[in-house]
Structure formats: structure tokens, C-alpha cells
XYZ file of C-alpha atoms in Angstrom:
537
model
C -32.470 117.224 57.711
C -30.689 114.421 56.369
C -29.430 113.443 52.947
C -32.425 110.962 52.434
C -35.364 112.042 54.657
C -37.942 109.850 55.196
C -41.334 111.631 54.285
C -43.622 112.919 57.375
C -46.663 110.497 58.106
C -50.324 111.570 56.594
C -53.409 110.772 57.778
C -56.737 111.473 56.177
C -59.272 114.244 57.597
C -62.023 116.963 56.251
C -63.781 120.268 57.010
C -66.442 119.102 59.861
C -64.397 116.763 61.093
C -61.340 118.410 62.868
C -61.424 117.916 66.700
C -61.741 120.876 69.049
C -61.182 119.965 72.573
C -59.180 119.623 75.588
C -56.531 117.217 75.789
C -56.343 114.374 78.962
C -53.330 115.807 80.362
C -55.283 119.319 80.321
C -58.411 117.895 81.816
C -56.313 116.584 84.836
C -54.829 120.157 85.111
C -58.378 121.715 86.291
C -58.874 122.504 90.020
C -61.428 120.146 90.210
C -58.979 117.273 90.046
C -56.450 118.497 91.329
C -55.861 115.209 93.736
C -56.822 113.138 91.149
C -54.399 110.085 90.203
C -53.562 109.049 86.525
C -53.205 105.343 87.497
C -52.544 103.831 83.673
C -52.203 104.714 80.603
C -49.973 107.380 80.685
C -48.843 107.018 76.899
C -52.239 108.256 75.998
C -52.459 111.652 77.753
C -52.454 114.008 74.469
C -56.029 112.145 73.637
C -58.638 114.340 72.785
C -61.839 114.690 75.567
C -64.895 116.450 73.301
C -67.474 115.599 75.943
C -68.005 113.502 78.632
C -70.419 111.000 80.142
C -71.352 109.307 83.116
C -71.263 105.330 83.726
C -74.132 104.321 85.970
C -76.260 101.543 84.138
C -74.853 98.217 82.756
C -75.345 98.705 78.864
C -73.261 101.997 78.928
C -70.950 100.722 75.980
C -74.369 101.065 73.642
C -74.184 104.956 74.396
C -70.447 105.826 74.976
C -68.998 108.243 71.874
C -65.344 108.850 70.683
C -63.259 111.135 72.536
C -65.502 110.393 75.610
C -64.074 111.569 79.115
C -66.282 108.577 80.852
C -67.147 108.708 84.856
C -67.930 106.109 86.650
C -68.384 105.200 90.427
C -68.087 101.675 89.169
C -71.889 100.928 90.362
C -72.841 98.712 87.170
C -69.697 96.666 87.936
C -69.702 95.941 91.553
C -71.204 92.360 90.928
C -68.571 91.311 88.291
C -65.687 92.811 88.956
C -63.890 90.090 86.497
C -65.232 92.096 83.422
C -63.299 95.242 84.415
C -60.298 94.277 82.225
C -62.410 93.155 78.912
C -63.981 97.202 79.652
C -60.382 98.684 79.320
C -60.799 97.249 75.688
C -63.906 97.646 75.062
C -63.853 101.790 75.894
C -60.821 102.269 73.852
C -61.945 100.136 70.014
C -65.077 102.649 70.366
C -62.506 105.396 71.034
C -63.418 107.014 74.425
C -60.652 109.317 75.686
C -60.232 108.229 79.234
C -62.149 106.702 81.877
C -62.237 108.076 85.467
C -63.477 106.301 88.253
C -63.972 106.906 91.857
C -63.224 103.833 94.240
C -64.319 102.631 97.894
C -68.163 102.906 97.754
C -68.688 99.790 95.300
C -65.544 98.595 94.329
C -62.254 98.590 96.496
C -59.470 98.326 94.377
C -59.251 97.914 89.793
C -57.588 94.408 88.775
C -54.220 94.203 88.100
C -54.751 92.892 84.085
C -56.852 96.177 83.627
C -54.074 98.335 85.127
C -51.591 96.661 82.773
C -54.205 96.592 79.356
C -54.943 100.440 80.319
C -51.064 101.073 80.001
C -50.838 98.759 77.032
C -53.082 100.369 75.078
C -52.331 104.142 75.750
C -55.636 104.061 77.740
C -56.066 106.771 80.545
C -57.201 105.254 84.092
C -58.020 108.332 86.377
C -58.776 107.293 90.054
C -60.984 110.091 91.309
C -61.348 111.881 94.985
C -64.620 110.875 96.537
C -64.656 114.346 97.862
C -65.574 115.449 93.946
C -69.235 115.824 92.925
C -69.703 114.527 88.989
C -71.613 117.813 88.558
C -68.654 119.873 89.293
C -66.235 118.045 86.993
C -68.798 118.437 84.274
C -69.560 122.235 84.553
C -65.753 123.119 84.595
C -64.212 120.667 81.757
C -67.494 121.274 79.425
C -66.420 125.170 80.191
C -62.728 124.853 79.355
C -63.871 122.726 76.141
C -66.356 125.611 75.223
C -63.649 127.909 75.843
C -61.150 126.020 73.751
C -63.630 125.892 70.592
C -64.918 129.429 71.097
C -61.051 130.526 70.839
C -60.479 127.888 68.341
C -63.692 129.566 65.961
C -62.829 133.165 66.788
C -58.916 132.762 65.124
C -60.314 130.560 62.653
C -63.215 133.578 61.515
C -60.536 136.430 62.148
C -58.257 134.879 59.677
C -60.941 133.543 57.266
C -61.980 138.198 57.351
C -57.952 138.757 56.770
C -57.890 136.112 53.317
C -61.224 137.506 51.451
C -59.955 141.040 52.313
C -56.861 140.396 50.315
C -59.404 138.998 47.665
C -61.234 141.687 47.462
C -58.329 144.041 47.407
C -57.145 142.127 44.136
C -54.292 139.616 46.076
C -53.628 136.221 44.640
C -51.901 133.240 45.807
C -49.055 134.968 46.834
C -50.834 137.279 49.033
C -52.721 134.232 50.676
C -50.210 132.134 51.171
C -47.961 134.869 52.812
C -51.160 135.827 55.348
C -51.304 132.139 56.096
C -47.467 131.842 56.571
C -47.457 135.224 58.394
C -50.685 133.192 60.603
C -49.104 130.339 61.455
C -45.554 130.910 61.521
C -44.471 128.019 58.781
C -44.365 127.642 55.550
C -46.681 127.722 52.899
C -47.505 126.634 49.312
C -50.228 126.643 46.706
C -49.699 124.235 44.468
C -51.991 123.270 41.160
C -53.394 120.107 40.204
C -50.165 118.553 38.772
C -48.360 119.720 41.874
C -46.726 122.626 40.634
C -45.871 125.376 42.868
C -47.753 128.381 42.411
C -46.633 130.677 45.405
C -45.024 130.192 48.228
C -44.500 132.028 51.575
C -42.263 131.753 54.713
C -38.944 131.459 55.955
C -36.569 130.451 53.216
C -35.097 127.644 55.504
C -38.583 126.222 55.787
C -40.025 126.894 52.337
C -37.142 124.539 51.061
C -37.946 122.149 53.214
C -41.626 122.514 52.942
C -40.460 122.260 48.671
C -38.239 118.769 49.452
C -41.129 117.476 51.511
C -43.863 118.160 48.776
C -41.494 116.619 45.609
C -41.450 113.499 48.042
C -44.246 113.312 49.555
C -46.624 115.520 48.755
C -47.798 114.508 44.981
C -51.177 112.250 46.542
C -54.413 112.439 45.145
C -56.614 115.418 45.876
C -57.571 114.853 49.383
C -57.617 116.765 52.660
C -54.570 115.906 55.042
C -54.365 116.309 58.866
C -50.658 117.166 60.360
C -48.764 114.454 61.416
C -45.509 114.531 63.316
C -42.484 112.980 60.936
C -38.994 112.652 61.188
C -38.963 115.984 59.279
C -41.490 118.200 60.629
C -45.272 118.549 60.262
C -46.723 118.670 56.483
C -50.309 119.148 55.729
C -52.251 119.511 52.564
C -55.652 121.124 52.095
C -57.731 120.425 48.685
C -58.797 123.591 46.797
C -62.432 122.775 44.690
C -64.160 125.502 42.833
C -67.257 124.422 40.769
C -66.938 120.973 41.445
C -63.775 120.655 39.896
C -59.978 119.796 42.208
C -57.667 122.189 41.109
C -54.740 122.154 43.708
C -54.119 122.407 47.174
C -52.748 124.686 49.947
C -49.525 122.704 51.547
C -48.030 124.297 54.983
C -44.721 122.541 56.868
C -43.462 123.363 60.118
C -40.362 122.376 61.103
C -40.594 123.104 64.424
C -44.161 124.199 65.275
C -47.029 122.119 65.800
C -49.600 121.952 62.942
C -52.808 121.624 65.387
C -56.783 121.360 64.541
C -56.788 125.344 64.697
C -54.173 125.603 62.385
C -55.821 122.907 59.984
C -59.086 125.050 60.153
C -56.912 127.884 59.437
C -55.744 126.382 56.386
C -58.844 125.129 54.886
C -60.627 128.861 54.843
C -57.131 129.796 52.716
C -58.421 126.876 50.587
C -61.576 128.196 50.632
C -60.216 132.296 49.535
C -58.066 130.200 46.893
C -61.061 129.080 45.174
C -62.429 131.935 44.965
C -58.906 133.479 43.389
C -59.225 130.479 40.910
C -63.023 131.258 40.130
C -61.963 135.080 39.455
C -58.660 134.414 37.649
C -60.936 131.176 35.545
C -63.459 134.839 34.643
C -61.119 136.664 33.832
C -59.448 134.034 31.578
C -62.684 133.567 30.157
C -63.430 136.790 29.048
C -59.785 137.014 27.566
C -60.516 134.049 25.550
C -63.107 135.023 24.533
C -62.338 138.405 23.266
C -58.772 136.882 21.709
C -60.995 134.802 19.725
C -63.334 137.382 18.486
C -60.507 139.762 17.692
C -58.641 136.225 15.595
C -62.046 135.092 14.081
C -62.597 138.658 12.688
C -58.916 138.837 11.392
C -59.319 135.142 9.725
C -62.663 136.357 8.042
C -61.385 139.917 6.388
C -63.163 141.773 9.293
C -60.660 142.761 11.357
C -60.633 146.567 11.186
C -57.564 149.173 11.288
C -54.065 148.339 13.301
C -54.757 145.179 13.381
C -51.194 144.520 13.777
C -51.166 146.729 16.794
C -53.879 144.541 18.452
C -52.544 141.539 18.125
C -49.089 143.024 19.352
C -51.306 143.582 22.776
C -51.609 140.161 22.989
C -48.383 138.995 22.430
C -48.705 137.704 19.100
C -46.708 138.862 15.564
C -48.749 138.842 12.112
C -46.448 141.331 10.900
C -44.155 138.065 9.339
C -44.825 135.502 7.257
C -46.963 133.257 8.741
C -48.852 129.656 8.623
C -52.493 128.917 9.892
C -53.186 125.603 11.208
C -56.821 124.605 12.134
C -57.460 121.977 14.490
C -61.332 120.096 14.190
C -62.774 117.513 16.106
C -63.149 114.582 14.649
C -66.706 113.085 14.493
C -67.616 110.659 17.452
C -65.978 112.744 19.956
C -67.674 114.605 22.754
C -67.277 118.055 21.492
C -67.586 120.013 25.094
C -65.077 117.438 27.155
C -62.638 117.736 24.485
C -62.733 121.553 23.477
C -61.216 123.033 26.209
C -58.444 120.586 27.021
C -57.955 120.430 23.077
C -57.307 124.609 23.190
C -54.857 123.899 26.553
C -52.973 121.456 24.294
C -52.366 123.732 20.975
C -51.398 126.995 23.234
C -48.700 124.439 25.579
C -47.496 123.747 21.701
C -47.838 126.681 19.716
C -45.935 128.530 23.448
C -43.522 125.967 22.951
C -42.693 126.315 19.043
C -43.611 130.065 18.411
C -44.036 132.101 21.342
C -45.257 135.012 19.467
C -47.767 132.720 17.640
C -51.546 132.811 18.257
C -53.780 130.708 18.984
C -58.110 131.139 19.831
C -60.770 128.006 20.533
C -63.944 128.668 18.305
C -66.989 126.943 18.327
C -65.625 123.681 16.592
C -62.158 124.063 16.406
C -58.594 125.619 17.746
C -56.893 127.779 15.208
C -53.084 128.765 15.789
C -51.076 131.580 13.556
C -47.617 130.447 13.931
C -44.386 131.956 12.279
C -43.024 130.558 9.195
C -39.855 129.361 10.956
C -41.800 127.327 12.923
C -42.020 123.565 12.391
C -45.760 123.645 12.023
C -46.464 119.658 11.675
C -44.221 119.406 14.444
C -46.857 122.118 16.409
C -49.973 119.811 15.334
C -48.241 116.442 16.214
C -47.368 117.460 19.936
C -50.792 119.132 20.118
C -52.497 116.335 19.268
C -50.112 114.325 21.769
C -51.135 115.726 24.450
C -54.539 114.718 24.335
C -55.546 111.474 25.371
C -59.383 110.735 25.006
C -60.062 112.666 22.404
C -58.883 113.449 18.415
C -58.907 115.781 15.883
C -57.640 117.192 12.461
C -55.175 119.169 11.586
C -55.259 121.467 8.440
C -51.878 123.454 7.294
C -51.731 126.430 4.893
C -49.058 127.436 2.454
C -47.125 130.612 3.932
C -48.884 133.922 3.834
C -47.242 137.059 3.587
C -49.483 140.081 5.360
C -52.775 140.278 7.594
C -54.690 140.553 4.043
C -53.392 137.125 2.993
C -54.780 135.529 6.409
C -58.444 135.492 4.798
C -57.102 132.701 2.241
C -54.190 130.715 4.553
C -57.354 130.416 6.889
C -59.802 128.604 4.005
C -56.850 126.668 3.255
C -55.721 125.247 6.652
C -59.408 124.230 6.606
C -59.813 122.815 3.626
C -56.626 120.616 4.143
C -58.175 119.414 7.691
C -61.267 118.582 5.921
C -59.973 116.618 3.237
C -57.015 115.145 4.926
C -59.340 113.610 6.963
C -62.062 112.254 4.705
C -58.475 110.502 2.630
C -56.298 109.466 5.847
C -58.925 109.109 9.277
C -59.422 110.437 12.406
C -56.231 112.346 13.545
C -54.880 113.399 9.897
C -52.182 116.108 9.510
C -52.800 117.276 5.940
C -51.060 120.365 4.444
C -52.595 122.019 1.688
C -49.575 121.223 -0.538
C -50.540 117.965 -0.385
C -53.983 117.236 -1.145
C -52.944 116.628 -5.358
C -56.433 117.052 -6.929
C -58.138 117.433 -4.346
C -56.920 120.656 -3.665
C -58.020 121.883 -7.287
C -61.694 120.587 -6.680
C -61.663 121.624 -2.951
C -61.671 125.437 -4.519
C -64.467 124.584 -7.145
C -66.942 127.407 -4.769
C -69.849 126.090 -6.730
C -70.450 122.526 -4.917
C -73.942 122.051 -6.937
C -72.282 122.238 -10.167
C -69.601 119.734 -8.807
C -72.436 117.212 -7.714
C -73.959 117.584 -11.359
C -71.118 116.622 -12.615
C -70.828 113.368 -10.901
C -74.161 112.559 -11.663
C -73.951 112.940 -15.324
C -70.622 111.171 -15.165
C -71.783 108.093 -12.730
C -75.311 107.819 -13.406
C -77.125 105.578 -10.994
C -73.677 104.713 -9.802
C -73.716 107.854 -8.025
C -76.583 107.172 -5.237
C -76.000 105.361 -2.458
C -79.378 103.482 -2.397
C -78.583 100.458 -4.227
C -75.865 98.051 -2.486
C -75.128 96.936 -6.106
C -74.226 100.179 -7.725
C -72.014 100.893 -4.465
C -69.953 97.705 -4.882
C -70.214 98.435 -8.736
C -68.541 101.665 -7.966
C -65.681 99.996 -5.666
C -64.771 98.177 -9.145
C -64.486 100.982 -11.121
C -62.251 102.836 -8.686
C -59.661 99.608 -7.961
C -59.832 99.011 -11.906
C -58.638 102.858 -12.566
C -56.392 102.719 -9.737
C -54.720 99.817 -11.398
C -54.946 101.177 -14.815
C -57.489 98.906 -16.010
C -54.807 95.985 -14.995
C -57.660 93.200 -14.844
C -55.702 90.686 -12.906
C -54.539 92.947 -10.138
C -57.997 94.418 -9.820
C -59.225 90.595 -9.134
C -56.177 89.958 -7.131
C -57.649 93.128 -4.618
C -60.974 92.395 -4.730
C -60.786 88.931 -4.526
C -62.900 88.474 -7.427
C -62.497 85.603 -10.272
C -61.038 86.604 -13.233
C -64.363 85.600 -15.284
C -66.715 87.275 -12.600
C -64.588 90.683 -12.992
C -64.773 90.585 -17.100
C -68.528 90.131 -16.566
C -68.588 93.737 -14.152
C -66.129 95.845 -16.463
C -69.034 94.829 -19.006
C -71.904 95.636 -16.740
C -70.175 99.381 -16.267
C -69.422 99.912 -19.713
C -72.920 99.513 -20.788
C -73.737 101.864 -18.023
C -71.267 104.711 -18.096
C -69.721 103.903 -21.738
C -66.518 102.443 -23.339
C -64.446 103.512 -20.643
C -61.661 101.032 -21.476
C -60.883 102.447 -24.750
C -61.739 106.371 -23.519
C -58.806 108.397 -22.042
C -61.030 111.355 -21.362
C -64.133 109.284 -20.356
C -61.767 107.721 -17.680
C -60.652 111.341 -16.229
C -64.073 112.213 -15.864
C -64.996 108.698 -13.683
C -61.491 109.729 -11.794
C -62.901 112.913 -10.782
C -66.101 112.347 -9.810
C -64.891 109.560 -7.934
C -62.880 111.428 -6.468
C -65.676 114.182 -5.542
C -67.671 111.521 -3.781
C -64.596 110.575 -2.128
C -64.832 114.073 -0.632
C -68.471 114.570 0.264
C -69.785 116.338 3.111
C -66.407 118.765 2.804
């Protein structure tokens, strides 16, 4: 290889569409022709004959079909003989393989231009013996073909038995790709949908290479690539789906063999065993999850049994220390079931990151993630929530708690301080319970009816929400105690006259009382302001 290889050309096929055949050169190779003559085209002698057809009507271009062998005793063309060079052209844009013809009976010689267009274009001219029945170069090269796909299938099945055995006998990637490496004699990769290398398999010569080749080349979107010779070898890439969804591909490189059709076919019924590796391992996650989240949820809730401590240690996770909960909720407006699981991908590629030995479970609405005290825990939520693009959520942090009995409490705090943090900052709020000021006092008030009396007796009709008035009313009152009654600023914001504000501080003092001249009358209109601030927590 050189210092600065130029990447192997790709071309585009699928499953269903991979050519088994005979080759031109092979066709001429039966006995059947054995004295036939390639007269042009020589370039073109690796084309691929599927099937052939016989020329003996004028419209034969409306029924030709790629990878045609066509024969022809050049009967339609004995009265215009000029059209046999516009034919060379014709046969090879529909993409027939080769065209034979046998000469003397109706035409005596082929023009010169479709000699040299033939050889131009990579287009095999055969010239026939007259001696040779049609029938008898149809039965053998149909036979040979038959032959060639029957071997073709038989390799292709034997190998598909040899992958799902290794499935069913518990292998993964690494077992596959070493079967198909072992198969074809190159090397091979599985790689994910970033293009990560999962496994890989073969010579260690050519599973560098096959490594170089893929960093270069190899990072294209999820489709299905046919080998191609390059300056550097062969490279192919197979897509592996599983329920609908493109998670990777199976990548061979040869550096000296030839990647052929078989060998493509090969390589798509590894794809075909990955998926199902992915489907198990994507099962077996699942149930993992699932029972990880149980085991936290029970923990979090005061129901999580004897050695707890123990069973988390199975899991790789350390509640022994002190230790900070952070809950992660979905803000409203977001799709809650395209979000959820790329949301618990994001906090356990943080929390792995931060605090190995932290924990982290997906429940219904929200991620929650034990980390260590140590860790920067803001820091965790921040690249969490970085790492999702379409989607948000909020982030509540807990004070330090000491013990698997003090989880119970950091876990109502984490969630308190994502509920209120964002109901006061929006969509994407990092709030530590530290921080919330009075609204962490009120957010532990248990009894939310007796809170809600409260701010009725201390707002009145101000309260509702039903009157447009009493709502902009109540946008006064909160800018005028925010300002400490500072008339002039409280204009200034609302963009009020000074004569039309002195009119409203009237209008509310005859409805809530002299709240000018009334410390304690203006705490209680602070906190039940600030109670409606936080409804629906």
C-alpha cells in the first residue's frame, strides 16, 4: 500500500439483484464453440451472459434483456446491412452481453464501423461455425449457467447453516465474522451504525488494511455495496436491518482475492445472522433494563428489600458512598416515545463518562442517574442534555445523601428541583434543590389543597384565571412587589402611564386590602404568587 491510498471504487447493489452467470470468455470455452472467433470487443470478455436469445425477426431490440448472449444468423438484416453498426450500439445501452452471429447464408461479411464500435465499446462480436445448430449452443451454455447458480446457491445455503449455528450456539459478531473470514479467505468487519468496529476477523495484514480502507472509505450511508477492484484491493459493505431499523454493516476486503457475486451472497446471509445477534443482544438488553430499573425504582421509593447494596454491586454501581440523584423529565411538547430511549443512551454515555460506578434506569417519564458525590453532577446533566438534539428535558439535582435510606428523600428532591426549575427558568432547566429559595420551602408543603386555600383567601378573584382583567391585574401586583412598590419602575416595565398605574394599585387595594402600608399583607400576596407561579408541580 502506499502512504496515501486512494480508496477502492463502490458501486451500488442489493439482495435479488447479484448476477449469477457465466462470463463471455467462459461461454466461448464450451465445446460447442470451440471454432468460434471473438472478432471485436475483446475488452468486454468478463461480461456477464444470464440467458440468451435468438435474433430472427426485425423488432428484436423490443425483447432483448441485459446480460443477453444474442444469436443471430443475421436474417432480419440481410436487406440493410447499413444498420449493422447503429445495432452494435443499440445491443450494448440495453446491456446485452455479446452478440454472436453466423455469416455466409444472408450476410457475407460485418462492416468495418461495427467491427471498430464493437471494440470501442467493450462489445463482444462472436462469428459463429455454420456447422453449429442454435439448439445445441442453448442446451449446453443454459446448463453451465444452471450449473454455475446451482453451485453458486448451494455455498451460499451451506454457509448461511454454518452462521445461525453459531447463533444458536450463543456466538456473536466475533464468531460471524471469523466464519465469514474463515469462508472467504479476507478480511472481515462488523461495524455499528456510527462506523465503529465491533469485531473483526482475518489475517492481521489484511484486517489493517481492511481498518485503513473503512476510516477512508468506508463511513457511506447505510447501503448495500458490490466489490469493486481499487488500487487497494476489493472492499464491500453489506447493510445489517433488524426491525426496520439500520444498525451497521458487515465490511470484508481482499487484498488479493476476488470479492465475486458468490462471495457478496455470502456476505449478506452474515448480515442477515447479524441481525438476528442484534435482535437477541437488543432482548436481552431489554430485559436488563428493565429489571435495573425495577430494582432502582424500588430503591428510590423505600422498597428495595435486604442487601441492597449487594445488588446494585451486581450491576456495577456503588450506593455504599455519598451520593447525588439527578432526575431527568421531558419537557412538555416533546414526543415522549422518540425521545425516551435516545434520552436514557445520552445520561448512561454521561453518567459512564463522569461516574462509572454511578447508576442510571429510564422509567416511564424520565431517566434517573445515582452518581457519586465527587462527581460534577451539573456537568453530568449539561452533556446529557447535549447530546440530544430533537428533543429536551429537565434536570432536577439533590443535596448529597449519605446511605441507601437517605435515597427515598434525595429522590423527591431531584424531582422537585426538575419540576420547579422548570416552571421558573423553561424548557431545558438545570435546577438544584439548593437553589429553588422559597420555593423549596413551599415545594415540601405535602398538603397542596391547603396551599391552594391559601391563595384563594389571599388573591380573591385574582386567583382564577377566567377573567383577562384579574390576570393582567395580577401581573401588576407581582412587578409592583418585585420592585418594592417603586411606582415609576413598575410603569417603566409595564409600559404603563404613571396616572393609569396609581389608578390599578387603587383597584387592588380595594380588592385584596392596604397592601402598600401592610408588611405582612405583602408576604402573603408574595407567596401565593409565588404558589401560582408553581402550579401543576
Amino acid at each position: 500500500m502506499t502512504n496515501d491510498p486512494a480508496p477502492p471504487a463502490m458501486r451500488l447493489a442489493s439482495t435479488g439483484t447479484i448476477l449469477h452467470g457465466v462470463s463471455v470468455g467462459e461461454v466461448l470455452g464450451v465445446s460447442t464453440l470451440a471454432d468460434a472467433r471473438l472478432i471485436a470487443g475483446k475488452s468486454g470478455l468478463d461480461r456477464i451472459v444470464q440467458r440468451l436469445n435468438v435474433m430472427e425477426v426485425p423488432d428484436i431490440l423490443a425483447w432483448v434483456k441485459p446480460h443477453e448472449l444474442l444469436l443471430t444468423t443475421g436474417y432480419p438484416l440481410r436487406n440493410t446491412p447499413q444498420s449493422l453498426d447503429r445495432l452494435v450500439a443499440d445491443l450494448d445501452e440495453r446491456g446485452l452481453a455479446a452478440l454472436a452471429i453466423k455469416l455466409g447464408r444472408y450476410l457475407d461479411e460485418l462492416p468495418g464501423e461495427m467491427v471498430e464500435q464493437a471494440d470501442r465499446l467493450g462489445f463482444p462480436l462472436i462469428l459463429l461455425p455454420n456447422d453449429v445448430g442454435f439448439d445445441d449452443i442453448l442446451n449446453q451454455v443454459l446448463t453451465d449457467i444452471l450449473n454455475r447458480q446451482a453451485a453458486i446457491l448451494a455455498r451460499t445455503e451451506e454457509a448461511h447453516r454454518a452462521l445461525v449455528q453459531i447463533v444458536l450456539a450463543g456466538g456473536g459478531m466475533r464468531e460471524v465474522t471469523a466464519e465469514v473470514a474463515g469462508l472467504l479467505h479476507v478480511a472481515v468487519a462488523a461495524v455499528d451504525a456510527s462506523g465503529a468496529v465491533l469485531a473483526a476477523a482475518g489475517e492481521a495484514e489484511q484486517v489493517a488494511m481492511l481498518r485503513e480502507v473503512h476510516t477512508t472509505a468506508g463511513r457511506t450511508p447505510a447501503t448495500s455495496l458490490t466489490p469493486v477492484t481499487g488500487a487497494d484491493g476489493h472492499y464491500v459493505a453489506v447493510p445489517v436491518v433488524a426491525g426496520g431499523h439500520h444498525h451497521g454493516r458487515i465490511v470484508a476486503f481482499g487484498a488479493h482475492a476476488t470479492l465475486n457475486p458468490s462471495d457478496v451472497g455470502i456476505l449478506e446471509r452474515a448480515a442477515t445472522v447479524a441481525a438476528l445477534v442484534i435482535t437477541r443482544q437488543e432482548a436481552v438488553t431489554a430485559v436488563e433494563s428493565k429489571y435495573r430499573a425495577d430494582f432502582l425504582r424500588d430503591v428510590l421509593t423505600g422498597r428495595g428489600g435486604l442487601r441492597v447494596a449487594e445488588r446494585a454491586r451486581a450491576f456495577g454501581w456503588d450506593l455504599e458512598r455519598p451520593v447525588a440523584v439527578l432526575v431527568a423529565e421531558i419537557d412538555p411538547d416533546v414526543e415522549e416515545r422518540s425521545v425516551q430511549d435516545r434520552m436514557l443512551a445520552a445520561w448512561q454515555g454521561s453518567v459512564r463518562k463522569h461516574d462509572p460506578k454511578g447508576a442510571v434506569a429510564g422509567f416511564s417519564h424520565e431517566v434517573v442517574a445515582v452518581v457519586g458525590a465527587g462527581a460534577d453532577a451539573p456537568r453530568v446533566a449539561r452533556d446529557a442534555l447535549a447530546a440530544i438534539s430533537d428533543g429536551s428535558f429537565s434536570t432536577g439535582l439533590s443535596r448529597v445523601a449519605t446511605g441507601v435510606d437517605a435515597l427515598p428523600g434525595a429522590y423527591g428532591q431531584a424531582l422537585k428541583a426538575a419540576r420547579v426549575g422548570r416552571q421558573l427558568h423553561g424548557a431545558g432547566a438545570v435546577a438544584h434543590f439548593d437553589e429553588l429559595g422559597v420555593y423549596r420551602l413551599l415545594s415540601l408543603v405535602n398538603d397542596t389543597d391547603e396551599l391552594h386555600a391559601f391563595v384563594r383567601e389571599t388573591l380573591g378573584s385574582l386567583a382564577g384565571d377566567d377573567d383577562a382583567e384579574n390576570a393582567d391585574l395580577r401581573r401588576t401586583l407581582q412587578v409592583l412587589l418585585e420592585t418594592n412598590l417603586n411606582v415609576a419602575e413598575t410603569a417603566r416595565r409595564l409600559h404603563f402611564h404613571y396616572n393609569t398605574l396609581r389608578y390599578r394599585i387603587g383597584k387592588l387595594e380595594r380588592l385584596l386590602g392596604n397592601f402598600t402600608e401592610d408588611a405582612h399583607l405583602r408576604l402573603n400576596l408574595t407567596l401565593a404568587l409565588h404558589v401560582l407561579r408553581m402550579r401543576g408541580i
